[in-house]
CSV table of C-alpha atoms and ligand atoms in Angstrom, one decimal:
chain,number,residue,atom,x,y,z
A,26,UNK,CA,-48.3,-121.9,23.8
A,27,UNK,CA,-45.7,-122.1,26.9
A,28,UNK,CA,-42.6,-120.1,26.9
A,29,UNK,CA,-39.2,-121.4,27.2
A,30,UNK,CA,-37.0,-119.2,29.6
A,31,UNK,CA,-33.7,-120.0,30.0
A,32,UNK,CA,-32.1,-118.3,32.6
A,33,UNK,CA,-28.3,-117.5,34.0
A,34,UNK,CA,-27.5,-117.5,37.5
A,35,UNK,CA,-29.3,-119.9,37.7
A,36,UNK,CA,-27.7,-121.4,40.6
A,37,UNK,CA,-27.5,-117.6,42.7
A,38,UNK,CA,-30.7,-116.4,45.5
A,39,UNK,CA,-32.3,-114.8,42.4
A,40,UNK,CA,-31.7,-118.0,40.2
A,41,UNK,CA,-32.8,-119.8,42.3
A,42,UNK,CA,-36.9,-118.2,42.7
A,43,UNK,CA,-36.5,-117.2,39.2
A,44,UNK,CA,-36.9,-121.9,38.2
A,45,UNK,CA,-39.6,-121.4,40.6
A,46,UNK,CA,-42.0,-118.9,39.0
A,47,UNK,CA,-40.8,-119.9,35.7
A,48,UNK,CA,-41.6,-123.0,36.7
A,49,UNK,CA,-45.0,-122.6,38.9
A,50,UNK,CA,-46.3,-119.7,35.9
A,51,UNK,CA,-48.8,-120.6,34.0
A,52,UNK,CA,-47.3,-120.4,30.6
A,53,UNK,CA,-43.7,-120.5,30.8
A,54,UNK,CA,-41.4,-123.6,31.5
A,55,UNK,CA,-38.0,-123.3,31.7
A,56,UNK,CA,-36.0,-123.9,28.9
A,57,UNK,CA,-32.1,-123.8,30.2
A,58,UNK,CA,-29.9,-122.9,33.1
A,59,UNK,CA,-26.5,-122.1,33.0
A,60,UNK,CA,-24.3,-120.7,35.6
A,61,UNK,CA,-20.5,-120.0,36.0
A,62,UNK,CA,-18.4,-122.2,35.1
A,63,UNK,CA,-17.1,-124.6,37.7
A,64,UNK,CA,-19.5,-123.4,40.1
A,65,UNK,CA,-21.8,-125.6,42.4
A,66,UNK,CA,-24.6,-125.4,40.4
A,67,UNK,CA,-23.4,-126.7,37.8
A,68,UNK,CA,-24.4,-130.3,36.5
A,69,UNK,CA,-27.1,-130.0,39.7
A,70,UNK,CA,-31.0,-130.7,38.7
A,71,UNK,CA,-32.5,-127.1,38.1
A,72,UNK,CA,-35.3,-128.1,40.5
A,73,UNK,CA,-34.1,-129.5,42.9
A,74,UNK,CA,-32.0,-126.7,43.2
A,75,UNK,CA,-35.3,-124.5,43.3
A,76,UNK,CA,-36.5,-126.9,45.8
A,77,UNK,CA,-39.2,-128.3,43.6
A,78,UNK,CA,-38.0,-131.6,43.3
A,79,UNK,CA,-36.6,-133.3,39.9
A,80,UNK,CA,-37.6,-131.2,36.8
A,81,UNK,CA,-35.4,-132.7,34.1
A,82,UNK,CA,-32.9,-130.0,33.5
A,83,UNK,CA,-29.8,-130.1,34.4
A,84,UNK,CA,-27.7,-126.5,34.9
A,85,UNK,CA,-25.0,-125.7,32.0
A,86,UNK,CA,-22.0,-123.9,31.8
A,87,UNK,CA,-22.9,-123.4,27.6
A,88,UNK,CA,-24.3,-119.2,27.7
A,89,UNK,CA,-24.7,-119.7,24.3
A,90,UNK,CA,-26.1,-122.8,24.1
A,91,UNK,CA,-29.0,-122.5,26.9
A,92,UNK,CA,-29.7,-119.1,24.8
A,93,UNK,CA,-30.1,-121.4,21.8
A,94,UNK,CA,-32.3,-123.5,23.8
A,95,UNK,CA,-34.9,-120.7,25.0
A,96,UNK,CA,-37.4,-118.1,23.8
A,97,UNK,CA,-36.4,-116.0,25.9
A,98,UNK,CA,-33.6,-114.9,28.8
A,99,UNK,CA,-33.2,-113.8,32.2
A,100,UNK,CA,-30.1,-112.9,33.6
A,101,UNK,CA,-30.0,-112.1,37.2
A,102,UNK,CA,-25.7,-113.3,37.3
A,103,UNK,CA,-22.2,-110.7,37.4
A,104,UNK,CA,-21.5,-107.9,34.9
A,105,UNK,CA,-18.3,-110.3,33.6
A,106,UNK,CA,-21.7,-112.6,31.9
A,107,UNK,CA,-23.5,-109.6,30.9
A,108,UNK,CA,-21.6,-108.8,27.2
A,109,UNK,CA,-20.9,-112.9,26.5
A,110,UNK,CA,-25.1,-112.5,27.1
A,111,UNK,CA,-26.0,-110.1,25.3
A,112,UNK,CA,-23.5,-111.7,22.6
A,113,UNK,CA,-25.4,-114.7,22.4
A,114,UNK,CA,-28.6,-113.0,22.6
A,115,UNK,CA,-27.3,-110.8,19.5
A,116,UNK,CA,-26.0,-114.1,17.8
A,117,UNK,CA,-29.7,-116.5,18.6
A,118,UNK,CA,-32.2,-113.5,18.3
A,119,UNK,CA,-33.8,-114.2,21.9
A,120,UNK,CA,-35.5,-111.1,24.0
A,121,UNK,CA,-33.2,-110.4,27.2
A,122,UNK,CA,-34.2,-109.1,30.9
A,123,UNK,CA,-31.3,-108.2,32.7
A,124,UNK,CA,-31.3,-108.0,36.1
A,125,UNK,CA,-27.6,-107.9,36.7
A,126,UNK,CA,-26.5,-104.6,38.4
A,127,UNK,CA,-23.6,-103.2,39.0
A,128,UNK,CA,-22.4,-102.7,35.8
A,129,UNK,CA,-19.7,-100.8,33.8
A,130,UNK,CA,-19.5,-99.4,30.5
A,131,UNK,CA,-18.5,-101.4,28.0
A,132,UNK,CA,-21.4,-103.8,29.1
A,133,UNK,CA,-24.8,-101.2,28.8
A,134,UNK,CA,-22.4,-100.4,25.5
A,135,UNK,CA,-23.2,-104.4,24.9
A,136,UNK,CA,-26.9,-103.8,26.8
A,137,UNK,CA,-26.9,-101.0,24.2
A,138,UNK,CA,-25.6,-103.2,20.7
A,139,UNK,CA,-27.9,-105.1,21.3
A,140,UNK,CA,-31.0,-103.3,21.4
A,141,UNK,CA,-30.1,-102.3,17.6
A,142,UNK,CA,-31.4,-105.9,16.4
A,143,UNK,CA,-33.6,-107.3,19.6
A,144,UNK,CA,-35.4,-106.6,22.2
A,145,UNK,CA,-33.6,-106.1,26.1
A,146,UNK,CA,-35.5,-104.9,28.9
A,147,UNK,CA,-33.1,-103.7,31.4
A,148,UNK,CA,-34.6,-102.6,35.1
A,149,UNK,CA,-32.9,-101.9,38.6
A,150,UNK,CA,-35.6,-103.1,39.8
A,151,UNK,CA,-38.4,-105.7,38.5
A,152,UNK,CA,-40.7,-104.3,41.8
A,153,UNK,CA,-44.5,-103.0,40.4
A,154,UNK,CA,-43.7,-101.2,43.1
A,155,UNK,CA,-40.5,-100.3,43.0
A,156,UNK,CA,-41.5,-99.0,39.3
A,157,UNK,CA,-44.2,-96.8,40.8
A,158,UNK,CA,-42.0,-95.1,43.7
A,159,UNK,CA,-39.1,-94.0,40.5
A,160,UNK,CA,-41.9,-92.3,39.1
A,161,UNK,CA,-44.0,-90.7,42.5
A,162,UNK,CA,-39.7,-89.4,43.1
A,163,UNK,CA,-39.7,-88.0,40.1
A,164,UNK,CA,-43.1,-85.9,40.8
A,165,UNK,CA,-41.7,-84.6,44.2
A,166,UNK,CA,-38.3,-83.9,42.5
A,167,UNK,CA,-40.2,-81.5,39.8
A,168,UNK,CA,-42.7,-80.0,43.0
A,169,UNK,CA,-41.1,-79.4,46.1
A,170,UNK,CA,-36.7,-81.3,44.7
A,171,UNK,CA,-35.2,-77.2,44.6
A,172,UNK,CA,-36.5,-76.0,47.8
A,173,UNK,CA,-35.1,-79.5,49.4
A,174,UNK,CA,-32.5,-81.3,50.1
A,175,UNK,CA,-32.7,-84.6,48.9
A,176,UNK,CA,-31.9,-88.2,49.9
A,177,UNK,CA,-31.6,-91.3,49.0
A,178,UNK,CA,-31.2,-94.4,51.6
A,179,UNK,CA,-31.1,-98.0,50.7
A,180,UNK,CA,-30.8,-101.4,52.6
A,181,UNK,CA,-29.7,-104.5,51.6
A,182,UNK,CA,-28.6,-108.5,52.9
A,183,UNK,CA,-24.9,-108.6,54.2
A,184,UNK,CA,-24.1,-110.6,50.7
A,185,UNK,CA,-24.7,-107.4,48.7
A,186,UNK,CA,-21.8,-107.2,46.9
A,187,UNK,CA,-21.9,-103.1,44.9
A,188,UNK,CA,-23.0,-99.8,46.9
A,189,UNK,CA,-25.4,-98.0,46.2
A,190,UNK,CA,-27.8,-100.6,44.9
A,191,UNK,CA,-28.8,-100.4,41.0
A,192,UNK,CA,-32.1,-99.0,42.5
A,193,UNK,CA,-31.4,-95.6,45.1
A,194,UNK,CA,-28.3,-94.8,42.1
A,195,UNK,CA,-32.0,-95.5,39.2
A,196,UNK,CA,-33.7,-93.2,42.2
A,197,UNK,CA,-30.7,-90.5,41.5
A,198,UNK,CA,-30.8,-90.7,38.3
A,199,UNK,CA,-34.7,-90.5,38.1
A,200,UNK,CA,-34.5,-87.5,40.2
A,201,UNK,CA,-31.2,-85.6,38.9
A,202,UNK,CA,-33.6,-85.9,35.1
A,203,UNK,CA,-36.5,-84.2,37.0
A,204,UNK,CA,-34.0,-81.4,38.7
A,205,UNK,CA,-32.5,-80.7,35.3
A,206,UNK,CA,-28.9,-81.6,36.6
A,207,UNK,CA,-26.1,-84.1,36.4
A,208,UNK,CA,-25.6,-87.2,39.3
A,209,UNK,CA,-22.2,-87.7,37.9
A,210,UNK,CA,-21.4,-83.9,39.8
A,211,UNK,CA,-24.1,-83.7,42.5
A,212,UNK,CA,-23.9,-87.1,44.0
A,213,UNK,CA,-22.1,-87.3,47.3
A,214,UNK,CA,-21.5,-91.1,48.9
A,215,UNK,CA,-21.4,-91.4,52.1
A,216,UNK,CA,-20.0,-88.8,54.6
A,217,UNK,CA,-17.5,-88.6,57.2
A,218,UNK,CA,-14.8,-85.9,59.1
A,219,UNK,CA,-15.4,-81.8,58.2
A,220,UNK,CA,-18.3,-82.0,55.6
A,221,UNK,CA,-19.4,-78.0,56.0
A,222,UNK,CA,-22.9,-77.8,55.1
A,223,UNK,CA,-24.8,-79.3,52.6
A,224,UNK,CA,-24.8,-78.1,49.8
A,225,UNK,CA,-28.4,-77.8,48.5
A,226,UNK,CA,-27.4,-78.9,45.0
A,227,UNK,CA,-25.9,-82.5,45.9
A,228,UNK,CA,-27.9,-86.0,45.9
A,229,UNK,CA,-26.9,-88.1,48.7
A,230,UNK,CA,-27.0,-91.3,48.9
A,231,UNK,CA,-26.4,-93.6,52.2
A,232,UNK,CA,-25.5,-97.3,52.9
A,233,UNK,CA,-27.3,-100.0,54.6
A,234,UNK,CA,-26.1,-103.5,54.7
A,235,UNK,CA,-26.8,-105.6,57.2
A,236,UNK,CA,-28.5,-109.7,57.6
A,237,UNK,CA,-30.9,-110.9,55.2
A,238,UNK,CA,-32.2,-107.6,54.4
A,239,UNK,CA,-34.2,-107.5,50.8
A,240,UNK,CA,-34.2,-104.9,49.9
A,241,UNK,CA,-35.2,-100.9,51.3
A,242,UNK,CA,-35.3,-97.9,49.6
A,243,UNK,CA,-36.4,-94.7,51.0
A,244,UNK,CA,-36.3,-91.3,49.1
A,245,UNK,CA,-36.3,-88.2,51.2
A,246,UNK,CA,-36.8,-84.6,50.3
A,247,UNK,CA,-36.0,-82.7,53.6
A,248,UNK,CA,-37.6,-78.7,53.9
A,249,UNK,CA,-37.0,-75.9,56.3
A,250,UNK,CA,-39.8,-77.3,59.3
A,251,UNK,CA,-41.4,-80.5,56.6
A,252,UNK,CA,-39.7,-83.9,55.0
A,253,UNK,CA,-41.6,-85.7,53.2
A,254,UNK,CA,-39.7,-89.8,53.0
A,255,UNK,CA,-41.4,-91.9,50.0
A,256,UNK,CA,-40.3,-95.4,50.9
A,257,UNK,CA,-40.2,-98.7,48.7
A,258,UNK,CA,-39.4,-101.6,51.0
A,259,UNK,CA,-39.4,-105.8,49.1
A,260,UNK,CA,-39.7,-108.5,52.3
A,261,UNK,CA,-39.1,-111.6,49.2
A,262,UNK,CA,-37.2,-111.9,46.4
A,263,UNK,CA,-40.0,-113.5,45.0
A,264,UNK,CA,-41.5,-109.7,44.0
A,265,UNK,CA,-38.4,-109.2,41.8
A,266,UNK,CA,-38.7,-112.5,39.6
A,267,UNK,CA,-42.2,-112.3,39.0
A,268,UNK,CA,-41.6,-109.3,37.5
A,269,UNK,CA,-39.1,-110.4,35.1
A,270,UNK,CA,-41.0,-112.7,33.9
A,271,UNK,CA,-43.7,-110.9,33.3
A,272,UNK,CA,-40.8,-108.7,31.6
A,273,UNK,CA,-40.1,-111.9,29.2
A,274,UNK,CA,-43.7,-112.8,28.5
A,275,UNK,CA,-44.3,-109.4,27.3
A,276,UNK,CA,-41.0,-108.6,25.2
A,277,UNK,CA,-40.9,-111.7,22.9
A,278,UNK,CA,-44.0,-109.8,22.1
A,279,UNK,CA,-41.9,-106.1,21.4
A,280,UNK,CA,-39.7,-105.0,17.8
A,281,UNK,CA,-36.4,-104.6,18.7
A,282,UNK,CA,-35.4,-101.4,21.8
A,283,UNK,CA,-34.2,-100.8,24.9
A,284,UNK,CA,-37.5,-101.1,27.8
A,285,UNK,CA,-37.9,-100.4,30.9
A,286,UNK,CA,-40.6,-101.4,33.9
A,287,UNK,CA,-42.1,-98.6,33.3
A,288,UNK,CA,-43.1,-100.1,29.6
A,289,UNK,CA,-44.4,-102.7,31.0
A,290,UNK,CA,-47.1,-100.8,33.7
A,291,UNK,CA,-46.9,-98.0,31.7
A,292,UNK,CA,-46.6,-95.2,34.5
B,303,LIG,P1,-26.4,-114.3,43.7
B,303,LIG,O1,-24.4,-113.9,43.8
B,303,LIG,O2,-26.8,-115.5,44.6
B,303,LIG,O3,-26.0,-115.0,43.2
B,303,LIG,C1,-25.6,-114.9,40.8
B,303,LIG,C2,-25.4,-115.9,39.7
B,303,LIG,O4,-24.4,-115.8,38.9
B,303,LIG,C3,-24.0,-116.8,41.0
B,303,LIG,O5,-25.1,-118.7,40.8
B,303,LIG,C4,-23.2,-117.1,40.3
B,303,LIG,O6,-21.7,-118.2,40.9
B,303,LIG,C5,-23.5,-116.5,38.9
B,303,LIG,N1,-22.1,-116.5,38.3
B,303,LIG,C6,-21.3,-115.1,38.4
B,303,LIG,N2,-20.7,-115.1,36.9
B,303,LIG,C7,-21.3,-116.2,36.1
B,303,LIG,C8,-21.1,-115.9,34.8
B,303,LIG,N3,-20.5,-115.4,34.3
B,303,LIG,N4,-21.9,-117.2,34.1
B,303,LIG,C9,-23.1,-117.6,34.5
B,303,LIG,N5,-23.1,-117.4,35.6
B,303,LIG,C10,-22.7,-116.6,36.5
B,303,LIG,O7,-26.6,-113.3,43.5
B,303,LIG,P2,-27.4,-112.6,43.1
B,303,LIG,O8,-28.3,-112.2,45.0
B,303,LIG,O9,-28.9,-113.9,43.0
B,303,LIG,O10,-27.8,-111.5,43.0
B,303,LIG,C11,-27.6,-110.9,40.7
B,303,LIG,C12,-27.6,-110.4,40.4
B,303,LIG,O11,-29.3,-109.3,40.4
B,303,LIG,C13,-26.8,-109.1,41.6
B,303,LIG,O12,-26.1,-108.3,40.3
B,303,LIG,C14,-27.8,-107.9,42.2
B,303,LIG,O13,-28.0,-107.0,42.4
B,303,LIG,C15,-28.8,-108.8,40.9
B,303,LIG,N6,-30.5,-108.3,41.3
B,303,LIG,C16,-31.0,-107.5,40.4
B,303,LIG,C17,-32.7,-106.8,40.9
B,303,LIG,C18,-33.5,-106.9,39.7
B,303,LIG,O14,-35.1,-106.4,40.0
B,303,LIG,N7,-33.4,-106.1,39.0
B,303,LIG,C19,-33.2,-107.6,41.8
B,303,LIG,C20,-32.7,-108.5,42.8
B,303,LIG,C21,-30.7,-109.0,42.7
């Protein structure tokens, strides 16, 4: 039986890509699509938005109705929607794949609340390659992190509104956890002026915003006489959309709880 997927943020860059992947992939179909009330996507045919031709599914602005009409929900929108989506998933008993980044404490708490009663996956990056990169970065941090200066460099398109990227922060947490450090204490965001010498205990973040870069992340371990750079480059948003749809089909089989992509791909 085909899995009916509801998409929140359907009019966005990721939303349109998700509509396309959901419709093309065997075993899934678009059950509902929703976007911000008053947004230009609302009222339009979701298939036409995604450049596929009419599908007969109109983009609505009622999150609860969209969730109720779906077997699983994928949300790539803005943090403003997260608490409403989490509450709707809890009320209707639907699993949630959350891709939105830049969440605050209240939104994270809403996801924790949902995980008590339903399955929720939250990943800062749904690509298989970045999931693997995170595991490799942890391994490198454990092996050489203590004697290295660790810098995380990320680049994204000019429309991205949060920085550093959710993926960069997740990579930073992976490094900090592997080294027994607290990222909130040791992160340094950008540098300017008389910074003094670098403290080896810190983890540095640098952000690039330019053009149409889909997403690039490098974790650099700088030692004496050598350095290691682990890099992932996304060349198309399809990788995130395909990962999120794969996550939704996996999540409907899981008991309540919080999951991430590492649970799915087993690293
Ligand atoms: P975008 O700005 O193109 O699209 C966001 C969409 O959400 C817009 O259509 C907007 O109208 C809609 N929206 C805003 N508020 C809403 C609300 N209250 N209810 C319903 N819809 C609402 O952004 P994008 O590039 O598609 O990215 C969306 C989010 O996904 C961002 O947080 C981005 O960082 C994240 N993202 C995550 C991954 C991942 O793999 N986890 C990959 C790419 C992007």
